[in-house]
Amino acid sequence: MSQPILPGAAVPVATMGVPRIGPRRELKSALESYWAGRTGPADLLATARTLRAASWRRQQALGITHIPSNDFSLYDHVLDTSVMVGAVPALYGWTCGPVPLETCFAMARGSQGRSGCGCAPAAGDGLPAQEMTKWFDTNYHFMVPEFEPGQRFRLASTKPVDEFLEAKALGILTRPVLVGPVTYLLLGKSKDADLEPLSLLDGLLPVYAEVLRRLEAAGADWVQMDEPCLALDLDDGARQALRRAYAALSAAAPGLKLLVAGYFGPLGDNLETALALPVAGLHLDLVRGGADLERALERLPDGLALSLGVIDGRNVWRADLPAILDRIGPVAERLGPGRVLLAPSCSLLHVPVDSEGETGLDDELRGWLAFAVQKMAELATLGRALTEGRGAVADVLDAAARTVASRRASPRIHDAAVAARLAAVTPEMARRLPYAERRPLQAARLGLPRFPTTTIGSFPQTDAVRKARAAHIKGTLSDPDYLSFLRHETEAAIRWQEEVDIDVLVHGEFERNDMVQYFGEQLAGYAFTRNGWVQSYGSRCVRPPIIFGDVSRPAPMTVDWAGYAQSLTDRPVKGMLTGPVTMLQWSFVRDDLPRAAVCRQIALALRDEVVDLERAGIRAVQIDEPAIREGLPLRRADWAAYLDWAVECFRLSASGVRPETQIHTHMCYSEFNDIIEAIGAMDADVISIETSRSKMELLDAFTGYRYPNEIGPGVYDIHSPRVPGVDEMVALLVKARERLKPDQIWVNPDCGLKTRRWEEVKPALVAMVAAAKALRAMP
């Protein structure tokens, strides 16, 4: 294709959504300063406006023509939707008018103080946060909408309109983004088991319709309606809800062009429903759902435009632009002007901002990478090639082809020793003595009381810890001085845990930067960025490692720190590792091998570490797998294959030790019912889980399954600054005891304590120990 496919007709190029944290995490700094009381709401909102304006202008300069608005959020876009439609549970005290900023943050983080809108008193001090879980199969967390009997929806925020007008005032016409009403309802929950969220659709649609009318009046032409539920197994009721919703919304604002966006996978059996919706455009994720394209073209209604998601919005590798043009060129020629849009597979929220600043990477590796800015440029190149011909961008296309070829051929990618070890894996390597036989051996070795207490692993990363790490990285703090500092912090943590009478201790992980990065930095086949930050939730950002080649462990990673901590106490200290599935899921993974093969490589590397920890005298090893549920494919038909290799990889990492060594694992923010048999098959001796926000509801999966091993149901929510009291924890443990046998129950927080302050952690853990002792005293 050397000639233009659509000469003179510029192909619209969109981004679907972009990172909102800022190139240097400016949003994180502004949020945390505001929450700490150092700055006020005006400062926070000013930073938000600055970030939005910079993002819009950056996209415009890169050649993006469908620039999104309302993709920015101070915390979470699903929470923003709940606020927009007035789905604020009564306990937060809001009854009318715009929802205050503090109420939004109380819903997101909980609150020690009072919240309300001024027209009704708040429900009292100590408001809990709403439930949080993973956004489909990504590592982004969203706030789960909560619906109440008699739920009434009303327009309580005009954020989508306000931000459209904000961009318009800068001379930029944007494409507002809304979470679609059907996806929004399907993501929600109610404490009333009889309340079916989709039954609320008729009450919700008028609010959406009002927002669309206001956007139309403000001058919008396109609106993007995100319906990633189209990638799920939907029943006839959900499909009918989609048809009803878009019939009503298209009629509400007939001057708007609605683009329904499905992503994160193929639409499959939902494709026919999507194609029949009375909208102007349909977005297809052609990275994960490429098979949809031919079927869509066969059934495409006259006039419906296709948004082709051809650039991977969830990974960081440069695209093979000539190959993409070979694929989409015939589609553009067939459909003609006005019926093709180019886009990433999904929002670029899931990748870092810009790879150009990654000067710590060698030129070859950096050249393989494309972050959000580079992906926008790739999209613009594709658009120019379609409208002007390949000759107009020949240099860029040639460079892209060379980059892809060099990565495939690079000797850095493949390690013959890793391949040989992987080929030698046997089923016996993933088996241990049955749990019933292991348990008495572990009980004799550990000597723990009933309802033993422990924590999930990390303790607060204080300003002093972060400053010391930064100084060490810069070279202003010597290796011996840094080691001395870390030893002091570790010993202080051990002594404090002994003082408050925690039963199984942790060393605190003060030497660790991140639960994945720390290990990846010590494994072959991984690379790391300096500024490759991605939002996980709110102000929480992570720098996912990049798995570019075969993975192995050159040397022990945690043995020295675990051994040092254990030398300080007679109580057992847990070794702390991140499991193979989480190491995979929370990384940007190479795309030239099946994910299962990469995960097995990681599992073998971790197996070596677990064995070395045991040899060093560590009696319990925790292998965290918080991501195992989020890795579950969106379609049920694909579950069995994934769970087979995910469980095998965990067991492969854990099964090299003797039966008297206790293996723990941790999972958070998971719906366990769907995978409870796989969790049982993992055969960890102890699993700790998040249960406080759900008020022990998540234990129902374990009781219905009759989970035989031990469980630590989290008794307080560490993602909130709120410190619960002893009585509250006791009440949760009593609920746990109604569901589990007393000798199954451990007592622990929901998750690691890295992000909390000691002023919050210490009273909470003291209360936790008191709650455990109160339970021991009960008959």
Short mmCIF file of C-alpha atoms in Angstrom, two decimals, residues 446-457 459 493-494 496-507 569 571-574 576 620 622 662 664 686-688 710-716 726 729-730 733 742-751 753 761-777:
data_model
loop_
_atom_site.label_atom_id
_atom_site.label_comp_id
_atom_site.label_asym_id
_atom_site.label_seq_id
_atom_site.Cartn_x
_atom_site.Cartn_y
_atom_site.Cartn_z
CA LEU A 446 5.72 -23.39 65.36
CA GLY A 447 3.98 -23.81 68.75
CA LEU A 448 1.31 -21.16 68.15
CA PRO A 449 -1.78 -20.34 70.25
CA ARG A 450 -5.34 -20.53 68.95
CA PHE A 451 -6.22 -17.63 66.64
CA PRO A 452 -2.57 -16.80 65.93
CA THR A 453 -1.80 -13.23 64.95
CA THR A 454 0.39 -12.01 62.15
CA THR A 455 0.58 -9.26 59.53
CA ILE A 456 0.73 -9.53 55.76
CA GLY A 457 4.35 -8.48 55.46
CA PHE A 459 5.33 -2.09 57.60
CA ALA A 493 10.00 -3.62 63.99
CA ILE A 494 10.82 -7.03 65.43
CA TRP A 496 7.78 -3.79 68.67
CA GLN A 497 5.98 -6.88 67.38
CA GLU A 498 7.32 -8.86 70.32
CA GLU A 499 6.24 -6.09 72.70
CA VAL A 500 2.64 -6.11 71.48
CA ASP A 501 2.64 -9.94 71.39
CA ILE A 502 2.16 -10.72 67.71
CA ASP A 503 2.71 -14.44 67.22
CA VAL A 504 4.27 -14.76 63.75
CA LEU A 505 6.48 -11.80 62.91
CA VAL A 506 7.58 -10.10 59.72
CA HIS A 507 10.76 -8.17 59.15
CA THR A 569 13.82 -13.39 68.01
CA ARG A 571 9.28 -16.26 67.48
CA PRO A 572 8.84 -17.41 63.89
CA VAL A 573 9.54 -14.79 61.23
CA LYS A 574 7.88 -15.29 57.86
CA MET A 576 8.09 -12.92 52.26
CA ALA A 620 7.09 -20.13 57.45
CA GLN A 622 4.51 -16.43 52.53
CA GLN A 662 4.47 -23.69 56.60
CA HIS A 664 1.30 -18.98 53.47
CA VAL A 686 -2.54 -20.67 55.37
CA ILE A 687 -4.31 -18.16 53.13
CA SER A 688 -4.94 -14.58 54.27
CA GLU A 710 -6.17 -22.40 57.58
CA ILE A 711 -7.49 -18.91 56.78
CA GLY A 712 -6.62 -15.42 57.95
CA PRO A 713 -9.68 -13.26 57.28
CA GLY A 714 -8.56 -9.63 57.38
CA VAL A 715 -10.04 -7.83 60.37
CA TYR A 716 -9.35 -4.27 59.31
CA VAL A 726 -11.21 -3.85 69.43
CA MET A 729 -12.57 -6.55 65.17
CA VAL A 730 -14.01 -8.98 67.69
CA LEU A 733 -13.92 -12.53 64.18
CA PRO A 742 -11.80 -22.12 65.40
CA ASP A 743 -8.58 -23.98 64.65
CA GLN A 744 -8.68 -22.70 61.06
CA ILE A 745 -8.67 -18.99 61.89
CA TRP A 746 -5.69 -16.66 61.84
CA VAL A 747 -5.97 -12.97 62.75
CA ASN A 748 -4.38 -10.39 60.46
CA PRO A 749 -5.00 -7.11 58.60
CA ASP A 750 -6.45 -7.12 55.09
CA CYS A 751 -3.17 -6.39 53.34
CA LEU A 753 0.89 -1.88 55.80
CA VAL A 761 -0.66 1.00 62.31
CA LYS A 762 0.35 0.70 65.94
CA PRO A 763 -3.07 1.25 67.57
CA ALA A 764 -4.72 -0.92 64.92
CA LEU A 765 -2.37 -3.85 65.52
CA VAL A 766 -2.62 -3.47 69.29
CA ALA A 767 -6.39 -3.67 68.90
CA MET A 768 -6.00 -6.66 66.59
CA VAL A 769 -3.96 -8.60 69.17
CA ALA A 770 -6.48 -7.71 71.86
CA ALA A 771 -9.28 -8.96 69.63
CA ALA A 772 -7.50 -12.27 69.10
CA LYS A 773 -6.98 -12.70 72.84
CA ALA A 774 -10.63 -11.87 73.46
CA LEU A 775 -11.60 -14.61 71.05
CA ARG A 776 -9.30 -17.09 72.79
CA ALA A 777 -11.10 -16.32 76.03
#
